[in-house]
PDB file of C-alpha atoms in Angstrom:
ATOM      1  CA  GLU A   1      -9.874   2.893  22.948  1.00  0.00           C
ATOM      2  CA  VAL A   2     -11.438   5.181  19.875  1.00  0.00           C
ATOM      3  CA  ILE A   3     -11.955   3.246  16.486  1.00  0.00           C
ATOM      4  CA  ARG A   4     -11.668   5.655  13.715  1.00  0.00           C
ATOM      5  CA  GLU A   5     -13.536   5.004  10.982  1.00  0.00           C
ATOM      6  CA  PRO A   6     -10.774   4.443   7.638  1.00  0.00           C
ATOM      7  CA  VAL A   7      -9.765   7.596   5.619  1.00  0.00           C
ATOM      8  CA  ALA A   8     -10.955   7.165   2.558  1.00  0.00           C
ATOM      9  CA  SER A   9      -8.488   8.915  -0.042  1.00  0.00           C
ATOM     10  CA  PRO A  10      -9.673  11.278  -1.911  1.00  0.00           C
ATOM     11  CA  ALA A  11     -10.047  11.422  -5.804  1.00  0.00           C
ATOM     12  CA  ARG A  12      -6.211  11.741  -7.336  1.00  0.00           C
ATOM     13  CA  LEU A  13      -5.997  14.631 -10.079  1.00  0.00           C
ATOM     14  CA  GLN A  14      -6.376  13.953 -14.060  1.00  0.00           C
ATOM     15  CA  THR A  15      -3.168  16.069 -14.687  1.00  0.00           C
ATOM     16  CA  LEU A  16      -1.542  18.993 -13.019  1.00  0.00           C
ATOM     17  CA  ASP A  17      -1.706  20.956 -15.968  1.00  0.00           C
ATOM     18  CA  GLY A  18      -3.934  23.656 -14.858  1.00  0.00           C
ATOM     19  CA  SER A  19      -4.497  22.076 -11.440  1.00  0.00           C
ATOM     20  CA  SER A  20      -3.613  24.223  -8.687  1.00  0.00           C
ATOM     21  CA  ILE A  21      -1.283  23.056  -6.125  1.00  0.00           C
ATOM     22  CA  ALA A  22      -0.883  24.177  -2.039  1.00  0.00           C
ATOM     23  CA  LEU A  23       2.528  23.945  -1.303  1.00  0.00           C
ATOM     24  CA  LEU A  24       2.664  23.597   2.630  1.00  0.00           C
ATOM     25  CA  ASP A  25       6.071  24.847   4.312  1.00  0.00           C
ATOM     26  CA  ILE A  26       6.014  22.917   7.194  1.00  0.00           C
ATOM     27  CA  SER A  27       8.781  25.756   8.639  1.00  0.00           C
ATOM     28  CA  LYS A  28      11.721  23.717   9.383  1.00  0.00           C
ATOM     29  CA  PRO A  29      14.972  24.842   7.905  1.00  0.00           C
ATOM     30  CA  ARG A  30      16.308  24.110   4.277  1.00  0.00           C
ATOM     31  CA  GLY A  31      12.220  23.209   3.545  1.00  0.00           C
ATOM     32  CA  ASN A  32      11.773  26.674   1.830  1.00  0.00           C
ATOM     33  CA  VAL A  33      14.435  26.043  -0.692  1.00  0.00           C
ATOM     34  CA  PHE A  34      13.011  22.520  -1.358  1.00  0.00           C
ATOM     35  CA  LEU A  35      10.044  23.364  -2.157  1.00  0.00           C
ATOM     36  CA  ASP A  36      10.822  27.011  -3.900  1.00  0.00           C
ATOM     37  CA  ALA A  37      12.809  23.615  -6.271  1.00  0.00           C
ATOM     38  CA  LEU A  38       9.576  21.944  -6.315  1.00  0.00           C
ATOM     39  CA  GLU A  39       7.346  25.158  -7.145  1.00  0.00           C
ATOM     40  CA  GLU A  40       9.649  25.928  -9.940  1.00  0.00           C
ATOM     41  CA  LEU A  41       8.670  22.082 -11.748  1.00  0.00           C
ATOM     42  CA  LEU A  42       5.463  22.340 -10.852  1.00  0.00           C
ATOM     43  CA  ILE A  43       5.079  25.347 -12.726  1.00  0.00           C
ATOM     44  CA  GLN A  44       6.787  24.089 -15.710  1.00  0.00           C
ATOM     45  CA  ALA A  45       4.193  21.362 -15.852  1.00  0.00           C
ATOM     46  CA  GLY A  46       1.730  24.054 -16.009  1.00  0.00           C
ATOM     47  CA  ALA A  47       0.368  24.026 -12.444  1.00  0.00           C
ATOM     48  CA  ASP A  48      -0.859  26.881 -10.435  1.00  0.00           C
ATOM     49  CA  VAL A  49       1.522  27.086  -7.258  1.00  0.00           C
ATOM     50  CA  LYS A  50       0.193  28.527  -3.523  1.00  0.00           C
ATOM     51  CA  ARG A  51       2.589  28.646  -1.192  1.00  0.00           C
ATOM     52  CA  PHE A  52       1.116  28.210   2.201  1.00  0.00           C
ATOM     53  CA  VAL A  53       3.460  28.239   5.403  1.00  0.00           C
ATOM     54  CA  LYS A  54       2.524  26.671   9.032  1.00  0.00           C
ATOM     55  CA  PRO A  55       3.160  28.721  11.992  1.00  0.00           C
ATOM     56  CA  THR A  56       5.330  25.957  13.555  1.00  0.00           C
ATOM     57  CA  PHE A  57       6.637  22.515  12.669  1.00  0.00           C
ATOM     58  CA  THR A  58       5.722  20.856  16.363  1.00  0.00           C
ATOM     59  CA  LYS A  59       1.941  21.443  15.727  1.00  0.00           C
ATOM     60  CA  PRO A  60      -0.979  20.211  13.129  1.00  0.00           C
ATOM     61  CA  ALA A  61      -1.144  23.350  10.712  1.00  0.00           C
ATOM     62  CA  PRO A  62      -4.216  25.540  12.690  1.00  0.00           C
ATOM     63  CA  VAL A  63      -7.703  24.967  11.218  1.00  0.00           C
ATOM     64  CA  ASP A  64      -8.027  28.338   9.392  1.00  0.00           C
ATOM     65  CA  LEU A  65      -4.803  27.528   7.067  1.00  0.00           C
ATOM     66  CA  ARG A  66      -6.150  24.103   6.364  1.00  0.00           C
ATOM     67  CA  HIS A  67      -9.376  25.280   5.812  1.00  0.00           C
ATOM     68  CA  GLU A  68      -8.256  27.928   3.196  1.00  0.00           C
ATOM     69  CA  ILE A  69      -5.489  25.156   1.351  1.00  0.00           C
ATOM     70  CA  ALA A  70      -9.291  23.287   0.938  1.00  0.00           C
ATOM     71  CA  SER A  71     -10.940  25.853  -0.430  1.00  0.00           C
ATOM     72  CA  GLN A  72      -8.136  27.106  -3.088  1.00  0.00           C
ATOM     73  CA  CYS A  73      -6.100  24.255  -3.783  1.00  0.00           C
ATOM     74  CA  ASP A  74      -6.776  21.001  -5.778  1.00  0.00           C
ATOM     75  CA  ALA A  75      -4.225  18.991  -4.068  1.00  0.00           C
ATOM     76  CA  VAL A  76      -1.367  19.745  -1.387  1.00  0.00           C
ATOM     77  CA  ILE A  77       2.202  19.272  -1.091  1.00  0.00           C
ATOM     78  CA  GLU A  78       3.679  19.073   2.255  1.00  0.00           C
ATOM     79  CA  ALA A  79       7.481  19.446   3.075  1.00  0.00           C
ATOM     80  CA  LEU A  80       9.839  19.014   4.306  1.00  0.00           C
ATOM     81  CA  ALA A  81       9.563  16.727   7.815  1.00  0.00           C
ATOM     82  CA  ASP A  82      12.688  15.499   9.139  1.00  0.00           C
ATOM     83  CA  TRP A  83      12.153  14.847  12.570  1.00  0.00           C
ATOM     84  CA  GLY A  84       8.731  12.743  14.727  1.00  0.00           C
ATOM     85  CA  SER A  85       6.862  15.350  15.738  1.00  0.00           C
ATOM     86  CA  CYS A  86       6.911  16.923  12.648  1.00  0.00           C
ATOM     87  CA  THR A  87       6.355  13.632  10.333  1.00  0.00           C
ATOM     88  CA  THR A  88       3.184  12.979  12.483  1.00  0.00           C
ATOM     89  CA  CYS A  89       1.903  16.348  12.387  1.00  0.00           C
ATOM     90  CA  SER A  90       2.420  16.585   8.550  1.00  0.00           C
ATOM     91  CA  VAL A  91       0.052  12.914   8.348  1.00  0.00           C
ATOM     92  CA  HIS A  92      -2.785  14.741  10.734  1.00  0.00           C
ATOM     93  CA  ASP A  93      -2.343  17.853   8.143  1.00  0.00           C
ATOM     94  CA  ILE A  94      -2.852  15.533   5.083  1.00  0.00           C
ATOM     95  CA  THR A  95      -5.514  13.204   7.297  1.00  0.00           C
ATOM     96  CA  ASP A  96      -7.868  16.396   7.719  1.00  0.00           C
ATOM     97  CA  LEU A  97      -7.234  17.927   4.157  1.00  0.00           C
ATOM     98  CA  GLU A  98      -8.053  14.451   2.551  1.00  0.00           C
ATOM     99  CA  LYS A  99     -11.352  14.260   4.844  1.00  0.00           C
ATOM    100  CA  ARG A 100     -11.869  17.499   2.887  1.00  0.00           C
ATOM    101  CA  GLY A 101     -12.033  15.858  -0.395  1.00  0.00           C
ATOM    102  CA  ILE A 102      -7.502  16.840  -1.256  1.00  0.00           C
ATOM    103  CA  PRO A 103      -5.295  14.500  -2.376  1.00  0.00           C
ATOM    104  CA  GLY A 104      -1.934  15.201  -0.535  1.00  0.00           C
ATOM    105  CA  VAL A 105       1.716  14.093  -0.035  1.00  0.00           C
ATOM    106  CA  ILE A 106       3.674  14.497   2.423  1.00  0.00           C
ATOM    107  CA  VAL A 107       7.514  14.667   2.084  1.00  0.00           C
ATOM    108  CA  ALA A 108       9.841  13.605   4.874  1.00  0.00           C
ATOM    109  CA  THR A 109      13.187  12.105   5.348  1.00  0.00           C
ATOM    110  CA  GLU A 110      13.431   8.364   5.719  1.00  0.00           C
ATOM    111  CA  GLN A 111      14.914   8.188   8.939  1.00  0.00           C
ATOM    112  CA  PHE A 112      10.785   8.984   9.727  1.00  0.00           C
ATOM    113  CA  ILE A 113       9.373   6.215   7.933  1.00  0.00           C
ATOM    114  CA  THR A 114       8.202   4.432  11.238  1.00  0.00           C
ATOM    115  CA  ALA A 115       6.354   7.659  12.840  1.00  0.00           C
ATOM    116  CA  ALA A 116       4.785   8.184   9.401  1.00  0.00           C
ATOM    117  CA  VAL A 117       3.188   4.838   9.499  1.00  0.00           C
ATOM    118  CA  ASP A 118       2.743   4.346  13.021  1.00  0.00           C
ATOM    119  CA  GLN A 119       0.495   8.121  12.519  1.00  0.00           C
ATOM    120  CA  SER A 120      -1.484   7.293   9.845  1.00  0.00           C
ATOM    121  CA  GLU A 121      -2.150   3.840  11.368  1.00  0.00           C
ATOM    122  CA  ALA A 122      -3.716   5.771  14.390  1.00  0.00           C
ATOM    123  CA  LEU A 123      -5.775   7.787  12.075  1.00  0.00           C
ATOM    124  CA  ALA A 124      -6.859   4.970  10.436  1.00  0.00           C
ATOM    125  CA  SER A 125      -5.644   7.065   7.385  1.00  0.00           C
ATOM    126  CA  SER A 126      -3.167   6.144   4.186  1.00  0.00           C
ATOM    127  CA  PRO A 127      -1.758   9.971   3.137  1.00  0.00           C
ATOM    128  CA  ALA A 128       0.826   9.237   0.250  1.00  0.00           C
ATOM    129  CA  CYS A 129       4.526   9.613   1.628  1.00  0.00           C
ATOM    130  CA  VAL A 130       7.373  10.475  -0.542  1.00  0.00           C
ATOM    131  CA  PHE A 131      10.862   9.742   1.462  1.00  0.00           C
ATOM    132  CA  THR A 132      14.044  11.323   1.040  1.00  0.00           C
ATOM    133  CA  SER A 133      17.578  11.026   2.303  1.00  0.00           C
ATOM    134  CA  HIS A 134      18.408  12.619   5.910  1.00  0.00           C
ATOM    135  CA  PRO A 135      19.652  14.716   7.268  1.00  0.00           C
ATOM    136  CA  ILE A 136      18.907  17.597   5.175  1.00  0.00           C
ATOM    137  CA  GLN A 137      19.405  20.596   7.670  1.00  0.00           C
ATOM    138  CA  ASP A 138      22.812  20.862   6.782  1.00  0.00           C
ATOM    139  CA  ARG A 139      22.292  20.338   2.771  1.00  0.00           C
ATOM    140  CA  THR A 140      23.496  23.220   0.596  1.00  0.00           C
ATOM    141  CA  ASP A 141      20.974  24.979  -1.927  1.00  0.00           C
ATOM    142  CA  GLU A 142      22.411  22.626  -4.625  1.00  0.00           C
ATOM    143  CA  GLU A 143      21.788  19.590  -2.722  1.00  0.00           C
ATOM    144  CA  MET A 144      18.387  20.620  -1.750  1.00  0.00           C
ATOM    145  CA  ILE A 145      17.382  21.536  -5.237  1.00  0.00           C
ATOM    146  CA  ALA A 146      19.026  18.198  -6.359  1.00  0.00           C
ATOM    147  CA  ILE A 147      16.361  16.147  -3.551  1.00  0.00           C
ATOM    148  CA  ALA A 148      13.293  17.899  -4.952  1.00  0.00           C
ATOM    149  CA  ASN A 149      14.325  16.897  -8.614  1.00  0.00           C
ATOM    150  CA  SER A 150      14.900  13.543  -7.485  1.00  0.00           C
ATOM    151  CA  VAL A 151      11.315  12.827  -5.742  1.00  0.00           C
ATOM    152  CA  PHE A 152       9.367  15.313  -8.060  1.00  0.00           C
ATOM    153  CA  LYS A 153       8.380  12.329 -10.393  1.00  0.00           C
ATOM    154  CA  GLN A 154       7.203   9.999  -7.554  1.00  0.00           C
ATOM    155  CA  ILE A 155       5.366  13.263  -5.645  1.00  0.00           C
ATOM    156  CA  VAL A 156       3.790  13.682  -8.761  1.00  0.00           C
ATOM    157  CA  SER A 157       2.756  10.042  -9.585  1.00  0.00           C
ATOM    158  CA  SER A 158       1.212  10.377  -5.596  1.00  0.00           C
ATOM    159  CA  LEU A 159      -1.175  13.561  -6.960  1.00  0.00           C
ATOM    160  CA  ILE A 160      -2.597  11.879 -10.346  1.00  0.00           C
ATOM    161  CA  ILE A 161      -4.188   8.541 -11.264  1.00  0.00           C
TER     162      ILE A 161
END
């Protein structure tokens, strides 16, 4: 077995105001509506928001995409995972970005808390995770916006000291 060195969490942001925040869309249905609502809230808080999209939720983000995020942004929010494989891939993405010094938070549905914890332990990392109600794919736009509003403070507190 490979014993991994623990991944140290990078320093969190002092403030959102003036910070460049990446929103990484994992390409799941309804996630874009959730991220649109988060983008609005982040802009209201003074953040500069940059949007990125993974080509598929079934694999970690391509190395070039992770490099682009790390070179352009101060922090990253990856959303919205609602299945085991996309949750574990999100843990891989955030772990890699945190190794690059970019603090991040994963947003996933509560059905996959165990998947996130197990993958984090396997990678010797402890990425911040915020969990929402499950399922999401059959939600209306209004419900997705309400979910974004309900977890926004928790997401921000995961990124800021």
